[in-house]
Amino acid sequence: MQNHTNASLLSPLWAAKRTVVVLLTSLLLASCTEGGAPLEVADAYVRQPPPGMKMTAAFATLSNPGNDAVVLTGASSEGFSSVSIHETALVDGVARMRPVPQLEVGPGETVVLEPGGLHLMLMGAQGPVSADQTVSVTLQLGDGEQMIIEMPVRAPR
């Protein structure tokens, strides 16, 4: 019982530390590319799937501070068999997901990957995905560059 109580007290502390690590990693990645990262990434997270579900979604805000368009052509993650860009759209009054071959973020523009809209589908989880984890997602860009984003897993709200 003692260990459970201590773990419960530390949980918010660990969550805060994990958030700081994700933010620092994002800043470090942005500084690693000459002239900065092609995209600035904020509010990135993976939604925790229900137990036994092998599929989930990832969300983020992607901003292009540069003078040229940045095209996201795909994504991957070692913890999943595939990752693809998807969009939820209403078709005859029914919400349906469909794959999107690429996503362009114009100069000075921001694209929000969010529930009910554009998002990344992570399919074929190699193991359980829980709120105490961070998922590494690699974005493939049209110019051949890659960006690695560390995304904390969040329980659904």
mmCIF file of C-alpha atoms in Angstrom:
data_model
loop_
_atom_site.group_PDB
_atom_site.id
_atom_site.type_symbol
_atom_site.label_atom_id
_atom_site.label_comp_id
_atom_site.label_asym_id
_atom_site.label_seq_id
_atom_site.Cartn_x
_atom_site.Cartn_y
_atom_site.Cartn_z
ATOM 1 C CA MET A 1 0.000 0.000 0.000
ATOM 2 C CA GLN A 2 2.873 2.365 0.844
ATOM 3 C CA ASN A 3 4.408 2.051 -2.634
ATOM 4 C CA HIS A 4 1.094 2.765 -4.338
ATOM 5 C CA THR A 5 0.654 5.945 -2.291
ATOM 6 C CA ASN A 6 4.180 7.143 -3.066
ATOM 7 C CA ALA A 7 3.701 6.376 -6.779
ATOM 8 C CA SER A 8 0.443 8.333 -6.760
ATOM 9 C CA LEU A 9 2.190 11.337 -5.216
ATOM 10 C CA LEU A 10 5.035 11.166 -7.732
ATOM 11 C CA SER A 11 2.805 10.771 -10.778
ATOM 12 C CA PRO A 12 2.225 14.544 -11.312
ATOM 13 C CA LEU A 13 5.952 15.143 -10.774
ATOM 14 C CA TRP A 14 6.874 12.514 -13.366
ATOM 15 C CA ALA A 15 4.323 13.961 -15.784
ATOM 16 C CA ALA A 16 5.851 17.428 -15.374
ATOM 17 C CA LYS A 17 9.376 16.056 -15.885
ATOM 18 C CA ARG A 18 8.237 14.146 -18.988
ATOM 19 C CA THR A 19 6.704 17.348 -20.399
ATOM 20 C CA VAL A 20 9.934 19.272 -19.814
ATOM 21 C CA VAL A 21 11.948 16.518 -21.535
ATOM 22 C CA VAL A 22 9.604 16.588 -24.555
ATOM 23 C CA LEU A 23 9.839 20.376 -24.815
ATOM 24 C CA LEU A 24 13.629 20.365 -24.490
ATOM 25 C CA THR A 25 13.894 17.586 -27.077
ATOM 26 C CA SER A 26 11.758 19.623 -29.484
ATOM 27 C CA LEU A 27 13.985 22.662 -28.969
ATOM 28 C CA LEU A 28 17.122 20.572 -29.452
ATOM 29 C CA LEU A 29 15.760 19.067 -32.665
ATOM 30 C CA ALA A 30 14.890 22.524 -33.944
ATOM 31 C CA SER A 31 18.465 23.693 -33.376
ATOM 32 C CA CYS A 32 20.117 20.652 -35.006
ATOM 33 C CA THR A 33 19.264 21.596 -38.577
ATOM 34 C CA GLU A 34 21.101 24.414 -40.321
ATOM 35 C CA GLY A 35 18.771 27.386 -40.160
ATOM 36 C CA GLY A 36 16.507 25.533 -37.707
ATOM 37 C CA ALA A 37 14.004 22.747 -38.214
ATOM 38 C CA PRO A 38 11.772 23.014 -41.282
ATOM 39 C CA LEU A 39 8.706 22.738 -39.035
ATOM 40 C CA GLU A 40 8.059 23.885 -35.497
ATOM 41 C CA VAL A 41 6.049 21.326 -33.548
ATOM 42 C CA ALA A 42 3.882 22.136 -30.521
ATOM 43 C CA ASP A 43 1.308 20.298 -28.420
ATOM 44 C CA ALA A 44 2.324 16.905 -29.833
ATOM 45 C CA TYR A 45 0.775 13.830 -28.238
ATOM 46 C CA VAL A 46 -0.474 10.310 -28.927
ATOM 47 C CA ARG A 47 -3.934 9.359 -27.671
ATOM 48 C CA GLN A 48 -3.870 6.336 -25.376
ATOM 49 C CA PRO A 49 -5.944 3.599 -27.031
ATOM 50 C CA PRO A 50 -8.409 1.384 -25.149
ATOM 51 C CA PRO A 51 -6.853 -1.823 -23.759
ATOM 52 C CA GLY A 52 -6.196 -4.360 -26.505
ATOM 53 C CA MET A 53 -6.583 -1.806 -29.329
ATOM 54 C CA LYS A 54 -3.598 -1.862 -31.711
ATOM 55 C CA MET A 55 -4.430 1.451 -33.384
ATOM 56 C CA THR A 56 -4.395 5.045 -32.159
ATOM 57 C CA ALA A 57 -3.921 8.604 -33.382
ATOM 58 C CA ALA A 58 -1.331 11.336 -32.910
ATOM 59 C CA PHE A 59 -1.938 15.064 -32.883
ATOM 60 C CA ALA A 60 0.214 18.207 -32.993
ATOM 61 C CA THR A 61 0.429 21.768 -34.240
ATOM 62 C CA LEU A 62 2.860 22.126 -37.172
ATOM 63 C CA SER A 63 4.125 25.616 -38.034
ATOM 64 C CA ASN A 64 6.358 26.589 -40.925
ATOM 65 C CA PRO A 65 8.584 29.554 -40.014
ATOM 66 C CA GLY A 66 10.445 29.372 -43.324
ATOM 67 C CA ASN A 67 10.048 30.985 -46.722
ATOM 68 C CA ASP A 68 9.316 27.748 -48.604
ATOM 69 C CA ALA A 69 6.486 25.237 -48.302
ATOM 70 C CA VAL A 70 7.239 22.098 -46.297
ATOM 71 C CA VAL A 71 5.546 18.913 -47.461
ATOM 72 C CA LEU A 72 4.939 16.040 -45.047
ATOM 73 C CA THR A 73 4.982 12.892 -47.201
ATOM 74 C CA GLY A 74 4.759 10.235 -44.513
ATOM 75 C CA ALA A 75 5.664 9.131 -41.020
ATOM 76 C CA SER A 76 6.902 6.086 -39.147
ATOM 77 C CA SER A 77 7.405 4.846 -35.606
ATOM 78 C CA GLU A 78 9.380 1.854 -34.349
ATOM 79 C CA GLY A 79 6.527 0.979 -31.991
ATOM 80 C CA PHE A 80 3.955 0.614 -34.790
ATOM 81 C CA SER A 81 3.810 -1.354 -38.038
ATOM 82 C CA SER A 82 2.664 1.730 -39.963
ATOM 83 C CA VAL A 83 1.916 5.420 -39.570
ATOM 84 C CA SER A 84 -0.049 7.437 -42.117
ATOM 85 C CA ILE A 85 -1.600 10.857 -42.525
ATOM 86 C CA HIS A 86 -5.399 10.743 -42.263
ATOM 87 C CA GLU A 87 -8.283 13.160 -42.380
ATOM 88 C CA THR A 88 -11.728 12.787 -40.876
ATOM 89 C CA ALA A 89 -14.404 14.139 -43.212
ATOM 90 C CA LEU A 90 -18.198 14.110 -43.223
ATOM 91 C CA VAL A 91 -19.578 12.011 -46.077
ATOM 92 C CA ASP A 92 -23.385 11.887 -46.320
ATOM 93 C CA GLY A 93 -23.582 12.972 -42.678
ATOM 94 C CA VAL A 94 -21.228 10.215 -41.482
ATOM 95 C CA ALA A 95 -17.695 10.902 -40.235
ATOM 96 C CA ARG A 96 -15.209 8.838 -42.245
ATOM 97 C CA MET A 97 -11.439 8.660 -42.156
ATOM 98 C CA ARG A 98 -9.451 8.675 -45.344
ATOM 99 C CA PRO A 99 -5.719 8.610 -46.001
ATOM 100 C CA VAL A 100 -4.069 11.806 -47.204
ATOM 101 C CA PRO A 101 -1.044 11.210 -49.485
ATOM 102 C CA GLN A 102 0.796 14.334 -48.315
ATOM 103 C CA LEU A 103 0.299 17.439 -46.236
ATOM 104 C CA GLU A 104 1.682 20.824 -47.263
ATOM 105 C CA VAL A 105 2.440 23.535 -44.712
ATOM 106 C CA GLY A 106 2.945 26.802 -46.583
ATOM 107 C CA PRO A 107 5.425 29.496 -45.570
ATOM 108 C CA GLY A 108 4.259 31.205 -42.383
ATOM 109 C CA GLU A 109 1.311 28.792 -42.083
ATOM 110 C CA THR A 110 0.218 26.529 -39.242
ATOM 111 C CA VAL A 111 -1.598 23.222 -39.650
ATOM 112 C CA VAL A 112 -3.302 21.632 -36.655
ATOM 113 C CA LEU A 113 -3.498 17.843 -36.432
ATOM 114 C CA GLU A 114 -6.511 17.363 -34.161
ATOM 115 C CA PRO A 115 -9.303 14.942 -33.287
ATOM 116 C CA GLY A 116 -12.018 15.107 -35.942
ATOM 117 C CA GLY A 117 -9.657 16.537 -38.571
ATOM 118 C CA LEU A 118 -6.176 15.884 -39.893
ATOM 119 C CA HIS A 119 -4.143 13.477 -37.738
ATOM 120 C CA LEU A 120 -1.555 10.721 -37.853
ATOM 121 C CA MET A 121 -2.908 7.152 -37.647
ATOM 122 C CA LEU A 122 -0.574 4.802 -35.802
ATOM 123 C CA MET A 123 -1.472 1.218 -36.659
ATOM 124 C CA GLY A 124 -0.239 -2.173 -35.511
ATOM 125 C CA ALA A 125 1.084 -1.306 -32.045
ATOM 126 C CA GLN A 126 3.957 -3.629 -31.169
ATOM 127 C CA GLY A 127 2.909 -3.644 -27.501
ATOM 128 C CA PRO A 128 0.675 -1.849 -25.005
ATOM 129 C CA VAL A 129 0.503 1.943 -25.337
ATOM 130 C CA SER A 130 0.009 3.603 -21.955
ATOM 131 C CA ALA A 131 -0.015 7.117 -20.545
ATOM 132 C CA ASP A 132 3.400 6.681 -18.919
ATOM 133 C CA GLN A 133 5.133 6.306 -22.306
ATOM 134 C CA THR A 134 6.575 8.537 -24.986
ATOM 135 C CA VAL A 135 6.272 7.541 -28.651
ATOM 136 C CA SER A 136 8.984 8.558 -31.100
ATOM 137 C CA VAL A 137 7.504 9.494 -34.498
ATOM 138 C CA THR A 138 9.657 10.233 -37.548
ATOM 139 C CA LEU A 139 8.158 12.635 -40.074
ATOM 140 C CA GLN A 140 9.308 12.217 -43.697
ATOM 141 C CA LEU A 141 9.481 15.477 -45.604
ATOM 142 C CA GLY A 142 9.258 16.039 -49.339
ATOM 143 C CA ASP A 143 12.864 17.246 -49.574
ATOM 144 C CA GLY A 144 14.164 13.980 -48.092
ATOM 145 C CA GLU A 145 14.696 15.379 -44.603
ATOM 146 C CA GLN A 146 13.307 13.685 -41.529
ATOM 147 C CA MET A 147 12.156 15.105 -38.218
ATOM 148 C CA ILE A 148 11.875 13.024 -35.069
ATOM 149 C CA ILE A 149 9.198 14.060 -32.609
ATOM 150 C CA GLU A 150 8.894 12.640 -29.102
ATOM 151 C CA MET A 151 5.170 12.473 -28.326
ATOM 152 C CA PRO A 152 3.872 11.745 -24.820
ATOM 153 C CA VAL A 153 0.912 9.371 -24.607
ATOM 154 C CA ARG A 154 -2.188 10.992 -23.103
ATOM 155 C CA ALA A 155 -5.299 9.353 -21.758
ATOM 156 C CA PRO A 156 -8.446 10.385 -23.699
ATOM 157 C CA ARG A 157 -10.237 13.390 -22.258
#
